[in-house]
XYZ file of C-alpha atoms in Angstrom:
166
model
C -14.354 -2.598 -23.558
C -17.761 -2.948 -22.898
C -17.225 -4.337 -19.015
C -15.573 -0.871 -18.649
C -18.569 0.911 -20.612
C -20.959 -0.598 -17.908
C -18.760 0.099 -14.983
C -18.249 4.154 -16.201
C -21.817 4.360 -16.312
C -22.605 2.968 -13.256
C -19.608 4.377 -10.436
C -19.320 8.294 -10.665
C -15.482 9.452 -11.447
C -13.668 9.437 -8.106
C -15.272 6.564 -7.133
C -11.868 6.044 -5.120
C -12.742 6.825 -1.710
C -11.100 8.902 1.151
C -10.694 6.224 3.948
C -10.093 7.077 7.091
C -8.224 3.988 9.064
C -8.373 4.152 13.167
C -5.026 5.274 14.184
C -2.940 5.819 17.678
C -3.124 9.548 17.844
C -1.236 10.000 20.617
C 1.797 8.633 17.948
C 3.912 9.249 14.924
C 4.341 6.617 12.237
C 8.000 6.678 11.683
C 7.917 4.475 8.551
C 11.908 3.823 7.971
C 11.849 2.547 12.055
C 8.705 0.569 11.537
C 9.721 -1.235 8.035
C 13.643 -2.024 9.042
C 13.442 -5.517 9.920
C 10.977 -7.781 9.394
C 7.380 -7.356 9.137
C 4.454 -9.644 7.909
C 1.234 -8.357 6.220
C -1.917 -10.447 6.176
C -4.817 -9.313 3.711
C -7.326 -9.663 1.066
C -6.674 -7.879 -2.559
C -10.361 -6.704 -3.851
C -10.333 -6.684 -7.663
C -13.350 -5.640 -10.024
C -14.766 -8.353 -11.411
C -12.723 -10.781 -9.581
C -13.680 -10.858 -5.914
C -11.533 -11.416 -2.981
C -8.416 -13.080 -2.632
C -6.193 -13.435 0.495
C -2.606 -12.227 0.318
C 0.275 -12.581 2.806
C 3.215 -9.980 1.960
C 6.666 -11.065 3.806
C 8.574 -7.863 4.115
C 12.416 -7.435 4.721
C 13.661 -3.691 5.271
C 17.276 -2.384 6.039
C 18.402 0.877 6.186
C 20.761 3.053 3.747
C 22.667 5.451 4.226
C 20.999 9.341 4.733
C 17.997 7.536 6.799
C 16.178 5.689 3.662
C 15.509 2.172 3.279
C 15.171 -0.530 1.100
C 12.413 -2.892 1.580
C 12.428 -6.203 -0.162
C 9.130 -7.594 -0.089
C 7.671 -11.415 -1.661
C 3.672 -11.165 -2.029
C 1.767 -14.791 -1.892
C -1.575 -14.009 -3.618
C -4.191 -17.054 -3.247
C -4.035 -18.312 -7.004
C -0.876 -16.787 -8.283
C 2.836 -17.845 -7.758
C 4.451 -15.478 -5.129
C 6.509 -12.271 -6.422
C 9.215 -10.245 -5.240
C 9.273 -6.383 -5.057
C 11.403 -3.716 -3.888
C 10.811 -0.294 -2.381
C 13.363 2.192 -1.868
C 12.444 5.103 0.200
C 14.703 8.135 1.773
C 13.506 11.272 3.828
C 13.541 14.945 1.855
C 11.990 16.953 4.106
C 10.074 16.706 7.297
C 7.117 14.419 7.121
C 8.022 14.003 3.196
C 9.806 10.991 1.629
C 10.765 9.774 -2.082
C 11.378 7.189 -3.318
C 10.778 4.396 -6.227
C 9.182 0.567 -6.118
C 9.047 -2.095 -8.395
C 5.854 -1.628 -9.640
C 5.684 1.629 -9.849
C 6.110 4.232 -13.366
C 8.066 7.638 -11.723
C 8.360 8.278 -7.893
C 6.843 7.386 -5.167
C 5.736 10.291 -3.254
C 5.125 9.423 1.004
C 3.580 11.838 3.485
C 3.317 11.244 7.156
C 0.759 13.289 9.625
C 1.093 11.981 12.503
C 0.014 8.314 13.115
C -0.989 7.974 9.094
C 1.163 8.176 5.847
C 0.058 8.518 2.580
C 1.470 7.086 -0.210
C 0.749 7.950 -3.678
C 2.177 6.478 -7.145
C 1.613 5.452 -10.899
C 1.739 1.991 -12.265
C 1.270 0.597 -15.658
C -1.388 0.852 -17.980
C -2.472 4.731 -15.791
C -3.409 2.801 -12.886
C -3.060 5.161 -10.114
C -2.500 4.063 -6.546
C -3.377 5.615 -3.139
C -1.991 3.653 -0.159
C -3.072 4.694 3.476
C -1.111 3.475 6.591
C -2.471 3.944 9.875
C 0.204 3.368 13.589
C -1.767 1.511 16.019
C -1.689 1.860 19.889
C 0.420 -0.942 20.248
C 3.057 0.375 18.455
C 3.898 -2.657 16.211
C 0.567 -2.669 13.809
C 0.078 -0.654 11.068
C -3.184 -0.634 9.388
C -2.939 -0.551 5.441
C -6.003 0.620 2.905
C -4.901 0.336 -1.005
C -6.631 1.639 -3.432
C -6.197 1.092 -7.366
C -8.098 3.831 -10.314
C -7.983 3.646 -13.658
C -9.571 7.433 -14.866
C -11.274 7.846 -11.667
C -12.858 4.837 -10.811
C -11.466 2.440 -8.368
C -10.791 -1.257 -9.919
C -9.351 -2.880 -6.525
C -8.287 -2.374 -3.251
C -6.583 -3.853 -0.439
C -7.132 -4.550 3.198
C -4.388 -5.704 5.195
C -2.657 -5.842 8.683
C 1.073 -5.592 8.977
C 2.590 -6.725 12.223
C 6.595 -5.608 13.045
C 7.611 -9.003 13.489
C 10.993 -9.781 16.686
């Protein structure tokens, strides 16, 4: 309790950050067509009092019916066995998705805007997550910035590259 007393007093509440990745803006991230198949995310997880560790995230997506998808995904994190998780994601309105993961306490809540999504959801022990994705020119990279809060301050984060693999 007292790590937490230090860190309140010294990071203002919404510590968490508005990033704002590079992005193709001449594009729209379609995220069902850019996550059905395979893809491969390389990274480092940023944890409060922990440092950096690298992370590789092996992704596996196929599409249901109504134009969602289910993404199976195993995460290697240096210094921890690897773990599976599974997203499930479907379109209910333009540029709006739903949808529920693993991880996650309640929906998952996904908004594209062009070449970037946000992705917003609860896990447990009120950690609240903010995921960016930014489309790159190439078409087949998507930039990802995580971020974790617990009341308003930020207690990780995550940098990664995902590549849609042949």
């Amino acid at each position: 309790m007292r790590h937490f007393a230090l860190l309140a007093a010294a990071l203002p509440l919404n510590a968490c950050t508005s990033v704002h990745l590079p992005a193709d803006t001449s594009a729209r991230l379609d995220p069902i067509a850019f996550f059905t198949g395979r893809t491969e995310g390389r990274g480092e997880l940023h944890q409060i009092f922990a440092g950096a560790r690298a992370m590789r995230v092996e992704s596996s997506g196929r599409p249901t019916g109504g134009g969602g998808l289910v993404l199976t995904q195993r995460i290697s994190q240096e210094g921890k066995a690897p773990r599976t998780r599974v997203w499930t994601i479907r379109p209910v309105a333009p540029g709006r998705y739903s949808g529920s993961l693993t991880e996650a306490v309640g929906p998952v809540a996904l908004t594209v805007a062009g070449p970037r999504a946000q992705i917003r959801y609860r896990m447990k022990g009120g950690l609240d997550v903010h995921q960016q994705l930014a489309l790159q020119p190439d078409g087949r990279t998507v930039l990802n910035h995580l971020e974790v809060a617990k009341l308003g301050v930020r207690v990780a984060h995550v940098e990664e590259t995902i590549r849609k693999l042949p």
